[in-house]
Each structure stands twice: as structure tokens, then as C-alpha cells.
PDB file of C-alpha atoms in Angstrom:
ATOM      1  CA  SER A   1       0.021   0.023  -0.008  1.00  0.00           C
ATOM      2  CA  ILE A   2       1.077   3.647  -0.363  1.00  0.00           C
ATOM      3  CA  ASP A   3       0.363   6.385   2.141  1.00  0.00           C
ATOM      4  CA  ALA A   4      -1.275   9.146   0.198  1.00  0.00           C
ATOM      5  CA  THR A   5       0.406  11.836   2.344  1.00  0.00           C
ATOM      6  CA  SER A   6       3.925  10.539   2.953  1.00  0.00           C
ATOM      7  CA  LEU A   7       4.104   8.347  -0.220  1.00  0.00           C
ATOM      8  CA  GLU A   8       5.590   5.602   2.008  1.00  0.00           C
ATOM      9  CA  VAL A   9       5.223   2.154   0.424  1.00  0.00           C
ATOM     10  CA  GLN A  10       4.416  -0.781   2.713  1.00  0.00           C
ATOM     11  CA  THR A  11       4.109  -4.507   1.818  1.00  0.00           C
ATOM     12  CA  ARG A  12       0.651  -5.570   3.021  1.00  0.00           C
ATOM     13  CA  ILE A  13       0.628  -9.307   2.224  1.00  0.00           C
ATOM     14  CA  SER A  14       3.698 -11.529   2.475  1.00  0.00           C
ATOM     15  CA  THR A  15       3.430 -15.308   2.184  1.00  0.00           C
ATOM     16  CA  PRO A  16       5.733 -18.016   0.710  1.00  0.00           C
ATOM     17  CA  ALA A  17       3.208 -18.535  -2.078  1.00  0.00           C
ATOM     18  CA  ALA A  18       1.799 -16.353  -4.809  1.00  0.00           C
ATOM     19  CA  ASP A  19      -0.803 -13.980  -3.411  1.00  0.00           C
ATOM     20  CA  VAL A  20      -3.342 -12.855  -6.029  1.00  0.00           C
ATOM     21  CA  CYS A  21      -6.572 -11.163  -6.746  1.00  0.00           C
ATOM     22  CA  PRO A  22      -6.591  -8.510  -3.890  1.00  0.00           C
ATOM     23  CA  HIS A  23      -9.739  -6.613  -3.217  1.00  0.00           C
ATOM     24  CA  PHE A  24     -10.365  -3.983  -0.606  1.00  0.00           C
ATOM     25  CA  SER A  25     -13.622  -3.936   1.323  1.00  0.00           C
ATOM     26  CA  ARG A  26     -15.754  -0.910   0.507  1.00  0.00           C
ATOM     27  CA  ASP A  27     -14.763   0.787   3.791  1.00  0.00           C
ATOM     28  CA  GLY A  28     -11.024   0.088   3.044  1.00  0.00           C
ATOM     29  CA  LYS A  29     -10.416  -1.554   6.401  1.00  0.00           C
ATOM     30  CA  ARG A  30      -9.901  -5.091   5.046  1.00  0.00           C
ATOM     31  CA  LEU A  31      -8.127  -6.684   2.081  1.00  0.00           C
ATOM     32  CA  THR A  32      -9.137 -10.102   0.750  1.00  0.00           C
ATOM     33  CA  TYR A  33      -6.752 -12.112  -1.324  1.00  0.00           C
ATOM     34  CA  ALA A  34      -6.238 -15.686  -2.679  1.00  0.00           C
ATOM     35  CA  SER A  35      -3.178 -17.753  -1.686  1.00  0.00           C
ATOM     36  CA  VAL A  36      -2.066 -21.316  -1.550  1.00  0.00           C
ATOM     37  CA  ALA A  37      -3.457 -22.937   1.629  1.00  0.00           C
ATOM     38  CA  PRO A  38      -0.908 -23.481   4.439  1.00  0.00           C
ATOM     39  CA  GLY A  39       0.676 -26.915   4.107  1.00  0.00           C
ATOM     40  CA  LYS A  40      -0.319 -27.144   0.412  1.00  0.00           C
ATOM     41  CA  GLU A  41       2.769 -25.508  -1.117  1.00  0.00           C
ATOM     42  CA  ASN A  42       2.461 -27.526  -4.276  1.00  0.00           C
ATOM     43  CA  GLY A  43      -0.299 -25.154  -5.336  1.00  0.00           C
ATOM     44  CA  ASP A  44      -3.130 -27.654  -5.625  1.00  0.00           C
ATOM     45  CA  ASN A  45      -5.301 -25.866  -3.051  1.00  0.00           C
ATOM     46  CA  VAL A  46      -5.934 -22.098  -3.119  1.00  0.00           C
ATOM     47  CA  ASP A  47      -8.106 -20.436  -0.462  1.00  0.00           C
ATOM     48  CA  LEU A  48      -9.366 -17.008   0.317  1.00  0.00           C
ATOM     49  CA  PHE A  49      -8.010 -14.913   3.203  1.00  0.00           C
ATOM     50  CA  ALA A  50      -8.859 -11.585   4.836  1.00  0.00           C
ATOM     51  CA  HIS A  51      -6.247  -9.173   6.104  1.00  0.00           C
ATOM     52  CA  ASP A  52      -7.157  -6.410   8.662  1.00  0.00           C
ATOM     53  CA  MET A  53      -5.497  -3.271   7.288  1.00  0.00           C
ATOM     54  CA  SER A  54      -4.716  -2.073  10.808  1.00  0.00           C
ATOM     55  CA  ALA A  55      -2.624  -5.207  11.535  1.00  0.00           C
ATOM     56  CA  ALA A  56       1.160  -4.970  11.478  1.00  0.00           C
ATOM     57  CA  LYS A  57       1.660  -8.535  10.214  1.00  0.00           C
ATOM     58  CA  SER A  58       0.127 -10.367   7.252  1.00  0.00           C
ATOM     59  CA  GLY A  59       0.136 -13.783   5.761  1.00  0.00           C
ATOM     60  CA  THR A  60      -1.884 -17.043   5.748  1.00  0.00           C
ATOM     61  CA  ASP A  61      -0.620 -17.794   9.258  1.00  0.00           C
ATOM     62  CA  VAL A  62      -2.101 -14.660  10.778  1.00  0.00           C
ATOM     63  CA  ASP A  63      -4.831 -13.499   8.407  1.00  0.00           C
ATOM     64  CA  THR A  64      -8.366 -14.854   8.635  1.00  0.00           C
ATOM     65  CA  ARG A  65      -8.902 -17.897   6.418  1.00  0.00           C
ATOM     66  CA  LEU A  66     -12.300 -17.496   4.757  1.00  0.00           C
ATOM     67  CA  THR A  67     -12.450 -20.720   2.743  1.00  0.00           C
ATOM     68  CA  SER A  68     -10.986 -24.217   3.306  1.00  0.00           C
ATOM     69  CA  ASP A  69     -12.338 -26.323   0.521  1.00  0.00           C
ATOM     70  CA  PRO A  70      -9.706 -28.641  -1.057  1.00  0.00           C
ATOM     71  CA  GLY A  71     -10.353 -27.091  -4.487  1.00  0.00           C
ATOM     72  CA  THR A  72      -9.423 -23.623  -5.640  1.00  0.00           C
ATOM     73  CA  ASP A  73     -11.314 -20.534  -4.332  1.00  0.00           C
ATOM     74  CA  ASP A  74     -10.279 -17.220  -5.946  1.00  0.00           C
ATOM     75  CA  TYR A  75     -11.171 -13.663  -6.690  1.00  0.00           C
ATOM     76  CA  ALA A  76     -13.411 -12.611  -3.740  1.00  0.00           C
ATOM     77  CA  ASN A  77     -15.189  -9.375  -4.424  1.00  0.00           C
ATOM     78  CA  PRO A  78     -17.164  -7.605  -1.652  1.00  0.00           C
ATOM     79  CA  SER A  79     -20.782  -6.492  -2.127  1.00  0.00           C
ATOM     80  CA  PRO A  80     -21.610  -2.800  -2.005  1.00  0.00           C
ATOM     81  CA  ASP A  81     -22.716  -3.118   1.635  1.00  0.00           C
ATOM     82  CA  ASP A  82     -19.704  -5.171   2.616  1.00  0.00           C
ATOM     83  CA  LYS A  83     -21.876  -7.904   4.113  1.00  0.00           C
ATOM     84  CA  THR A  84     -21.180 -10.626   1.520  1.00  0.00           C
ATOM     85  CA  MET A  85     -18.613 -11.585  -1.156  1.00  0.00           C
ATOM     86  CA  VAL A  86     -18.958 -13.237  -4.463  1.00  0.00           C
ATOM     87  CA  PHE A  87     -16.052 -15.501  -5.540  1.00  0.00           C
ATOM     88  CA  ILE A  88     -14.994 -18.134  -8.017  1.00  0.00           C
ATOM     89  CA  ALA A  89     -14.621 -21.731  -6.866  1.00  0.00           C
ATOM     90  CA  ARG A  90     -13.279 -24.725  -8.730  1.00  0.00           C
ATOM     91  CA  ARG A  91     -14.599 -27.273  -6.265  1.00  0.00           C
ATOM     92  CA  ASP A  92     -15.919 -29.803  -8.751  1.00  0.00           C
ATOM     93  CA  GLY A  93     -13.540 -29.270 -11.666  1.00  0.00           C
ATOM     94  CA  ASN A  94     -15.423 -26.380 -13.149  1.00  0.00           C
ATOM     95  CA  SER A  95     -15.390 -22.711 -12.198  1.00  0.00           C
ATOM     96  CA  GLU A  96     -18.635 -21.579 -10.652  1.00  0.00           C
ATOM     97  CA  LEU A  97     -19.764 -18.442  -8.772  1.00  0.00           C
ATOM     98  CA  TYR A  98     -20.249 -18.738  -5.031  1.00  0.00           C
ATOM     99  CA  LEU A  99     -21.489 -16.309  -2.436  1.00  0.00           C
ATOM    100  CA  MET A 100     -20.428 -16.138   1.226  1.00  0.00           C
ATOM    101  CA  ASP A 101     -20.845 -13.917   4.259  1.00  0.00           C
ATOM    102  CA  ARG A 102     -18.065 -11.474   5.153  1.00  0.00           C
ATOM    103  CA  ASP A 103     -16.713 -13.821   7.823  1.00  0.00           C
ATOM    104  CA  GLY A 104     -16.497 -16.770   5.285  1.00  0.00           C
ATOM    105  CA  GLY A 105     -19.703 -18.434   6.536  1.00  0.00           C
ATOM    106  CA  ASN A 106     -22.809 -19.432   4.686  1.00  0.00           C
ATOM    107  CA  GLN A 107     -20.958 -20.389   1.495  1.00  0.00           C
ATOM    108  CA  ARG A 108     -23.395 -21.236  -1.332  1.00  0.00           C
ATOM    109  CA  ARG A 109     -23.133 -21.974  -4.937  1.00  0.00           C
ATOM    110  CA  LEU A 110     -24.820 -19.457  -7.364  1.00  0.00           C
ATOM    111  CA  THR A 111     -24.285 -20.974 -10.748  1.00  0.00           C
ATOM    112  CA  ALA A 112     -24.190 -24.466 -12.299  1.00  0.00           C
ATOM    113  CA  THR A 113     -22.846 -23.995 -15.815  1.00  0.00           C
ATOM    114  CA  PRO A 114     -20.674 -27.021 -16.781  1.00  0.00           C
ATOM    115  CA  ASP A 115     -20.035 -25.613 -20.241  1.00  0.00           C
ATOM    116  CA  VAL A 116     -18.975 -22.105 -19.055  1.00  0.00           C
ATOM    117  CA  ALA A 117     -15.989 -21.258 -16.859  1.00  0.00           C
ATOM    118  CA  GLU A 118     -17.111 -18.353 -14.605  1.00  0.00           C
ATOM    119  CA  ASN A 119     -14.491 -15.693 -14.229  1.00  0.00           C
ATOM    120  CA  VAL A 120     -13.955 -12.282 -12.594  1.00  0.00           C
ATOM    121  CA  PRO A 121     -17.132 -11.738 -10.534  1.00  0.00           C
ATOM    122  CA  ASP A 122     -18.169  -8.196  -9.724  1.00  0.00           C
ATOM    123  CA  TRP A 123     -21.217  -6.443  -8.406  1.00  0.00           C
TER     124      TRP A 123
END
């Protein structure tokens, strides 16, 4: 992140894996991202994490893990009211849209399109 006043640059997320698809909550207090699940460094399991922007440390060992399915969960995008997030999941071999509460609970599938790979959800 970059402080708009001082122009100081600070690394917000730091894990041993690739950290991708960052999205800020609408209030700017939280950053969600996708990363390889702890203990799955071969990359076959990607989960979603939430980082509190006021926290000094970051990474999959300290940030809140929002998903834990053995498939790939990616690209969480918060709703306009910050209460839910839409995300992509490849839990059955096909990319589908899912919805979950801000805390990662109440995960539910929105689409069932075996011939279409859902991608880059937005509100």
C-alpha cells in the first residue's frame, strides 16, 4: 500500500506462495486475497484470506482464512454493503460463482454452468 500523504510504500501481504486477486472492502479496512493454503505449497489448493488493514503482520498464518475447501477458491469481491462476497470456486472441476458472508460463513453456490467457466465476478 502507499500512504497518500507521505508516499511511504508498505508491503501488506507476504506469504511463501503467490498472493493474487486482492480486493479492498468498501470501507477500506480489510483486504481479501487468494493464496495457496498452508501446508499445500504444491499449489493444488488455493483459499481466500482476509487481512485487517490495521494489523502490522500479514500472511496466511495470521490473516483470517475464509475458505478451506480442497479445491481452488479465488477472486473474492465484496458486495456494495460489505456484508457478502462473490467469488469463483473450482470445487468440482469447473469454475462456478459462489457467495459467502463477510466472515466466510454461509458459502453457497450461485451457478451451475458446466459448459462455461465463470470468471472475474463483480457487483
